[in-house]
PDB file of C-alpha atoms in Angstrom:
ATOM      1  CA  UNK A1423     -15.362  58.570 131.919  1.00  0.00           C
ATOM      2  CA  UNK A1424     -16.784  60.439 134.886  1.00  0.00           C
ATOM      3  CA  UNK A1425     -14.602  60.916 137.910  1.00  0.00           C
ATOM      4  CA  UNK A1426     -15.357  59.644 141.391  1.00  0.00           C
ATOM      5  CA  UNK A1427     -14.094  60.271 144.886  1.00  0.00           C
ATOM      6  CA  UNK A1428     -13.895  57.995 147.912  1.00  0.00           C
ATOM      7  CA  UNK A1429     -14.585  59.444 151.344  1.00  0.00           C
ATOM      8  CA  UNK A1430     -15.710  58.334 154.817  1.00  0.00           C
ATOM      9  CA  UNK A1431     -19.433  57.592 154.975  1.00  0.00           C
ATOM     10  CA  UNK A1432     -21.857  59.764 156.910  1.00  0.00           C
ATOM     11  CA  UNK A1433     -25.258  58.911 158.304  1.00  0.00           C
ATOM     12  CA  UNK A1434     -26.758  60.666 155.273  1.00  0.00           C
ATOM     13  CA  UNK A1435     -25.189  57.920 153.100  1.00  0.00           C
ATOM     14  CA  UNK A1436     -26.735  54.967 154.931  1.00  0.00           C
ATOM     15  CA  UNK A1437     -29.964  54.750 152.941  1.00  0.00           C
ATOM     16  CA  UNK A1438     -27.919  54.980 149.738  1.00  0.00           C
ATOM     17  CA  UNK A1439     -25.679  52.169 150.961  1.00  0.00           C
ATOM     18  CA  UNK A1440     -28.759  50.058 151.639  1.00  0.00           C
ATOM     19  CA  UNK A1441     -30.111  50.862 148.160  1.00  0.00           C
ATOM     20  CA  UNK A1442     -26.801  49.731 146.593  1.00  0.00           C
ATOM     21  CA  UNK A1443     -26.816  46.585 148.749  1.00  0.00           C
ATOM     22  CA  UNK A1444     -30.349  45.452 147.909  1.00  0.00           C
ATOM     23  CA  UNK A1445     -29.749  44.241 144.305  1.00  0.00           C
ATOM     24  CA  UNK A1446     -26.816  42.140 145.555  1.00  0.00           C
ATOM     25  CA  UNK A1447     -29.008  40.675 148.292  1.00  0.00           C
ATOM     26  CA  UNK A1448     -31.652  39.816 145.687  1.00  0.00           C
ATOM     27  CA  UNK A1449     -28.977  38.091 143.581  1.00  0.00           C
ATOM     28  CA  UNK A1450     -27.777  36.230 146.709  1.00  0.00           C
ATOM     29  CA  UNK A1451     -24.291  37.689 146.399  1.00  0.00           C
ATOM     30  CA  UNK A1452     -24.333  39.577 149.720  1.00  0.00           C
ATOM     31  CA  UNK A1453     -26.314  39.138 152.910  1.00  0.00           C
ATOM     32  CA  UNK A1454     -28.893  41.799 153.697  1.00  0.00           C
ATOM     33  CA  UNK A1455     -28.394  44.171 156.580  1.00  0.00           C
ATOM     34  CA  UNK A1456     -31.089  45.927 158.540  1.00  0.00           C
ATOM     35  CA  UNK A1457     -31.017  49.697 158.373  1.00  0.00           C
ATOM     36  CA  UNK A1458     -30.163  49.929 162.085  1.00  0.00           C
ATOM     37  CA  UNK A1459     -27.107  47.696 161.542  1.00  0.00           C
ATOM     38  CA  UNK A1460     -25.899  49.948 158.732  1.00  0.00           C
ATOM     39  CA  UNK A1461     -26.363  53.065 160.869  1.00  0.00           C
ATOM     40  CA  UNK A1462     -24.435  51.416 163.717  1.00  0.00           C
ATOM     41  CA  UNK A1463     -21.578  50.659 161.310  1.00  0.00           C
ATOM     42  CA  UNK A1464     -21.474  54.059 159.565  1.00  0.00           C
ATOM     43  CA  UNK A1465     -17.950  54.806 160.822  1.00  0.00           C
ATOM     44  CA  UNK A1466     -16.695  51.530 159.267  1.00  0.00           C
ATOM     45  CA  UNK A1467     -17.767  52.557 155.745  1.00  0.00           C
ATOM     46  CA  UNK A1468     -16.227  54.540 152.958  1.00  0.00           C
ATOM     47  CA  UNK A1469     -18.320  55.491 149.941  1.00  0.00           C
ATOM     48  CA  UNK A1470     -17.498  56.318 146.349  1.00  0.00           C
ATOM     49  CA  UNK A1471     -19.512  59.054 144.713  1.00  0.00           C
ATOM     50  CA  UNK A1472     -19.507  60.319 141.157  1.00  0.00           C
ATOM     51  CA  UNK A1473     -19.165  63.945 140.131  1.00  0.00           C
ATOM     52  CA  UNK A1474     -22.955  64.362 140.429  1.00  0.00           C
ATOM     53  CA  UNK A1475     -22.810  63.301 144.096  1.00  0.00           C
ATOM     54  CA  UNK A1476     -24.447  59.896 143.514  1.00  0.00           C
ATOM     55  CA  UNK A1477     -23.131  56.887 145.398  1.00  0.00           C
ATOM     56  CA  UNK A1478     -21.498  54.373 143.069  1.00  0.00           C
ATOM     57  CA  UNK A1479     -19.777  52.109 145.583  1.00  0.00           C
ATOM     58  CA  UNK A1480     -18.974  51.403 149.195  1.00  0.00           C
ATOM     59  CA  UNK A1481     -17.024  49.146 151.487  1.00  0.00           C
ATOM     60  CA  UNK A1482     -16.511  48.656 155.208  1.00  0.00           C
ATOM     61  CA  UNK A1483     -13.621  47.761 157.473  1.00  0.00           C
ATOM     62  CA  UNK A1484     -14.597  45.736 160.531  1.00  0.00           C
ATOM     63  CA  UNK A1485     -12.010  45.173 163.263  1.00  0.00           C
ATOM     64  CA  UNK A1486     -12.018  41.530 164.382  1.00  0.00           C
ATOM     65  CA  UNK A1487      -8.951  41.324 166.632  1.00  0.00           C
ATOM     66  CA  UNK A1488      -5.888  43.352 167.607  1.00  0.00           C
ATOM     67  CA  UNK A1489      -4.155  42.683 164.279  1.00  0.00           C
ATOM     68  CA  UNK A1490      -7.041  41.454 162.131  1.00  0.00           C
ATOM     69  CA  UNK A1491      -9.790  43.214 160.211  1.00  0.00           C
ATOM     70  CA  UNK A1492     -12.359  42.292 157.597  1.00  0.00           C
ATOM     71  CA  UNK A1493     -13.281  44.054 154.394  1.00  0.00           C
ATOM     72  CA  UNK A1494     -17.022  43.637 154.091  1.00  0.00           C
ATOM     73  CA  UNK A1495     -19.977  44.954 152.123  1.00  0.00           C
ATOM     74  CA  UNK A1496     -17.775  45.876 149.161  1.00  0.00           C
ATOM     75  CA  UNK A1497     -20.132  47.073 146.439  1.00  0.00           C
ATOM     76  CA  UNK A1498     -19.693  48.794 143.101  1.00  0.00           C
ATOM     77  CA  UNK A1499     -22.867  49.498 141.138  1.00  0.00           C
ATOM     78  CA  UNK A1500     -22.949  47.708 137.802  1.00  0.00           C
ATOM     79  CA  UNK A1501     -22.597  50.871 135.707  1.00  0.00           C
ATOM     80  CA  UNK A1502     -19.318  51.700 137.482  1.00  0.00           C
ATOM     81  CA  UNK A1503     -17.623  48.309 137.287  1.00  0.00           C
ATOM     82  CA  UNK A1504     -14.129  48.179 135.743  1.00  0.00           C
ATOM     83  CA  UNK A1505     -13.478  51.887 136.354  1.00  0.00           C
ATOM     84  CA  UNK A1506     -11.218  51.493 139.394  1.00  0.00           C
ATOM     85  CA  UNK A1507     -13.903  52.174 141.997  1.00  0.00           C
ATOM     86  CA  UNK A1508     -13.467  48.862 143.833  1.00  0.00           C
ATOM     87  CA  UNK A1509      -9.675  49.189 143.786  1.00  0.00           C
ATOM     88  CA  UNK A1510      -9.755  52.683 145.293  1.00  0.00           C
ATOM     89  CA  UNK A1511     -12.283  51.622 147.954  1.00  0.00           C
ATOM     90  CA  UNK A1512     -10.062  48.679 148.971  1.00  0.00           C
ATOM     91  CA  UNK A1513      -6.979  50.937 149.032  1.00  0.00           C
ATOM     92  CA  UNK A1514      -8.844  53.365 151.289  1.00  0.00           C
ATOM     93  CA  UNK A1515      -9.917  50.552 153.626  1.00  0.00           C
ATOM     94  CA  UNK A1516      -6.342  49.224 153.727  1.00  0.00           C
ATOM     95  CA  UNK A1517      -5.103  52.692 154.670  1.00  0.00           C
ATOM     96  CA  UNK A1518      -7.695  52.803 157.463  1.00  0.00           C
ATOM     97  CA  UNK A1519      -6.571  49.339 158.608  1.00  0.00           C
ATOM     98  CA  UNK A1520      -2.929  50.413 158.804  1.00  0.00           C
ATOM     99  CA  UNK A1521      -3.904  53.554 160.724  1.00  0.00           C
ATOM    100  CA  UNK A1522      -5.732  51.337 163.239  1.00  0.00           C
ATOM    101  CA  UNK A1523      -2.684  49.093 163.629  1.00  0.00           C
ATOM    102  CA  UNK A1524      -4.058  46.061 161.788  1.00  0.00           C
ATOM    103  CA  UNK A1525      -1.583  43.726 160.100  1.00  0.00           C
ATOM    104  CA  UNK A1526      -3.974  41.356 158.285  1.00  0.00           C
ATOM    105  CA  UNK A1527      -7.204  41.752 156.339  1.00  0.00           C
ATOM    106  CA  UNK A1528      -9.783  39.032 155.754  1.00  0.00           C
ATOM    107  CA  UNK A1529     -12.509  38.932 153.124  1.00  0.00           C
ATOM    108  CA  UNK A1530     -15.163  36.416 152.113  1.00  0.00           C
ATOM    109  CA  UNK A1531     -15.810  36.796 148.412  1.00  0.00           C
ATOM    110  CA  UNK A1532     -16.923  35.451 145.064  1.00  0.00           C
ATOM    111  CA  UNK A1533     -14.508  37.957 143.428  1.00  0.00           C
ATOM    112  CA  UNK A1534     -11.346  35.896 143.900  1.00  0.00           C
ATOM    113  CA  UNK A1535      -9.450  37.397 140.940  1.00  0.00           C
ATOM    114  CA  UNK A1536     -10.176  40.968 142.068  1.00  0.00           C
ATOM    115  CA  UNK A1537      -8.838  40.310 145.569  1.00  0.00           C
ATOM    116  CA  UNK A1538      -5.899  38.210 144.316  1.00  0.00           C
ATOM    117  CA  UNK A1539      -4.757  41.215 142.241  1.00  0.00           C
ATOM    118  CA  UNK A1540      -4.771  43.204 145.483  1.00  0.00           C
ATOM    119  CA  UNK A1541      -2.524  40.762 147.357  1.00  0.00           C
ATOM    120  CA  UNK A1542      -5.125  38.551 149.035  1.00  0.00           C
ATOM    121  CA  UNK A1543      -4.729  34.763 149.010  1.00  0.00           C
ATOM    122  CA  UNK A1544      -7.143  31.935 149.846  1.00  0.00           C
ATOM    123  CA  UNK A1545      -6.791  30.653 153.400  1.00  0.00           C
ATOM    124  CA  UNK A1546      -7.174  27.273 155.022  1.00  0.00           C
ATOM    125  CA  UNK A1547      -8.744  26.185 158.258  1.00  0.00           C
ATOM    126  CA  UNK A1548      -6.375  27.314 161.031  1.00  0.00           C
ATOM    127  CA  UNK A1549      -5.407  30.977 160.643  1.00  0.00           C
ATOM    128  CA  UNK A1550      -5.235  32.126 164.273  1.00  0.00           C
ATOM    129  CA  UNK A1551      -3.625  30.766 167.410  1.00  0.00           C
ATOM    130  CA  UNK A1552      -5.818  28.573 169.645  1.00  0.00           C
ATOM    131  CA  UNK A1553      -6.007  31.253 172.360  1.00  0.00           C
ATOM    132  CA  UNK A1554      -7.202  33.868 169.834  1.00  0.00           C
ATOM    133  CA  UNK A1555      -9.667  31.328 168.414  1.00  0.00           C
ATOM    134  CA  UNK A1556     -11.106  30.776 171.897  1.00  0.00           C
ATOM    135  CA  UNK A1557     -11.741  34.524 172.158  1.00  0.00           C
ATOM    136  CA  UNK A1558     -13.063  35.029 168.631  1.00  0.00           C
ATOM    137  CA  UNK A1559     -15.533  32.173 168.946  1.00  0.00           C
ATOM    138  CA  UNK A1560     -17.336  34.213 171.626  1.00  0.00           C
ATOM    139  CA  UNK A1561     -18.162  36.994 169.164  1.00  0.00           C
ATOM    140  CA  UNK A1562     -21.811  37.253 168.048  1.00  0.00           C
ATOM    141  CA  UNK A1563     -20.664  38.786 164.727  1.00  0.00           C
ATOM    142  CA  UNK A1564     -21.462  36.623 161.682  1.00  0.00           C
ATOM    143  CA  UNK A1565     -18.321  37.870 159.911  1.00  0.00           C
ATOM    144  CA  UNK A1566     -16.171  36.439 162.682  1.00  0.00           C
ATOM    145  CA  UNK A1567     -18.023  33.127 162.359  1.00  0.00           C
ATOM    146  CA  UNK A1568     -17.354  33.192 158.607  1.00  0.00           C
ATOM    147  CA  UNK A1569     -13.678  33.911 159.240  1.00  0.00           C
ATOM    148  CA  UNK A1570     -13.501  30.947 161.632  1.00  0.00           C
ATOM    149  CA  UNK A1571     -15.427  28.835 159.084  1.00  0.00           C
ATOM    150  CA  UNK A1572     -17.948  27.713 161.691  1.00  0.00           C
ATOM    151  CA  UNK A1573     -20.556  25.193 160.600  1.00  0.00           C
ATOM    152  CA  UNK A1574     -23.597  27.385 161.362  1.00  0.00           C
ATOM    153  CA  UNK A1575     -22.586  29.958 158.727  1.00  0.00           C
ATOM    154  CA  UNK A1576     -21.704  27.522 155.946  1.00  0.00           C
ATOM    155  CA  UNK A1577     -25.082  27.965 154.161  1.00  0.00           C
ATOM    156  CA  UNK A1578     -24.236  31.696 153.890  1.00  0.00           C
ATOM    157  CA  UNK A1579     -20.729  31.091 152.580  1.00  0.00           C
ATOM    158  CA  UNK A1580     -21.316  28.493 149.868  1.00  0.00           C
ATOM    159  CA  UNK A1581     -19.369  29.394 146.751  1.00  0.00           C
ATOM    160  CA  UNK A1582     -17.402  32.099 148.532  1.00  0.00           C
ATOM    161  CA  UNK A1583     -13.670  32.001 149.093  1.00  0.00           C
ATOM    162  CA  UNK A1584     -12.092  32.980 152.395  1.00  0.00           C
ATOM    163  CA  UNK A1585      -9.056  35.176 151.654  1.00  0.00           C
ATOM    164  CA  UNK A1586      -6.401  36.959 153.704  1.00  0.00           C
ATOM    165  CA  UNK A1587      -3.865  39.713 153.039  1.00  0.00           C
ATOM    166  CA  UNK A1588      -0.869  40.624 155.146  1.00  0.00           C
ATOM    167  CA  UNK A1589      -0.441  44.391 155.132  1.00  0.00           C
TER     168      UNK A1589
END
């Protein structure tokens, strides 16, 4: 088994991230992201690369509120599944979340078992106080809308499970 490392993404990784994302967009597992959006979010990403320097996975941590973040765009290329890549990416993102002072992590996923093994649990409707809700609802970010389970994003979230982990 080849080894891999996880490190913060650089702008040189962005096109590789988009290339990893595209098959998942085609399979309707993840939503596509324009290249400019990926460049703008470079600092949110970590990437996994094999010993040959090829990207084999990635994930991003998006801050949503003072104590709340989202793990998004978690990808492991098919050839590297079940080798611990996803686990190490999530651990790295959790470490980043703690460093930023976050206490909870949200994810929207089809991979319920994977996230359950990492301490995430499905969530219900009301997961923030009404005053926080009134602030979050102003965000233009689709991930925030998915977290709040707003009606306009439901076509994008069908089949997904909303999950939360307390760090």
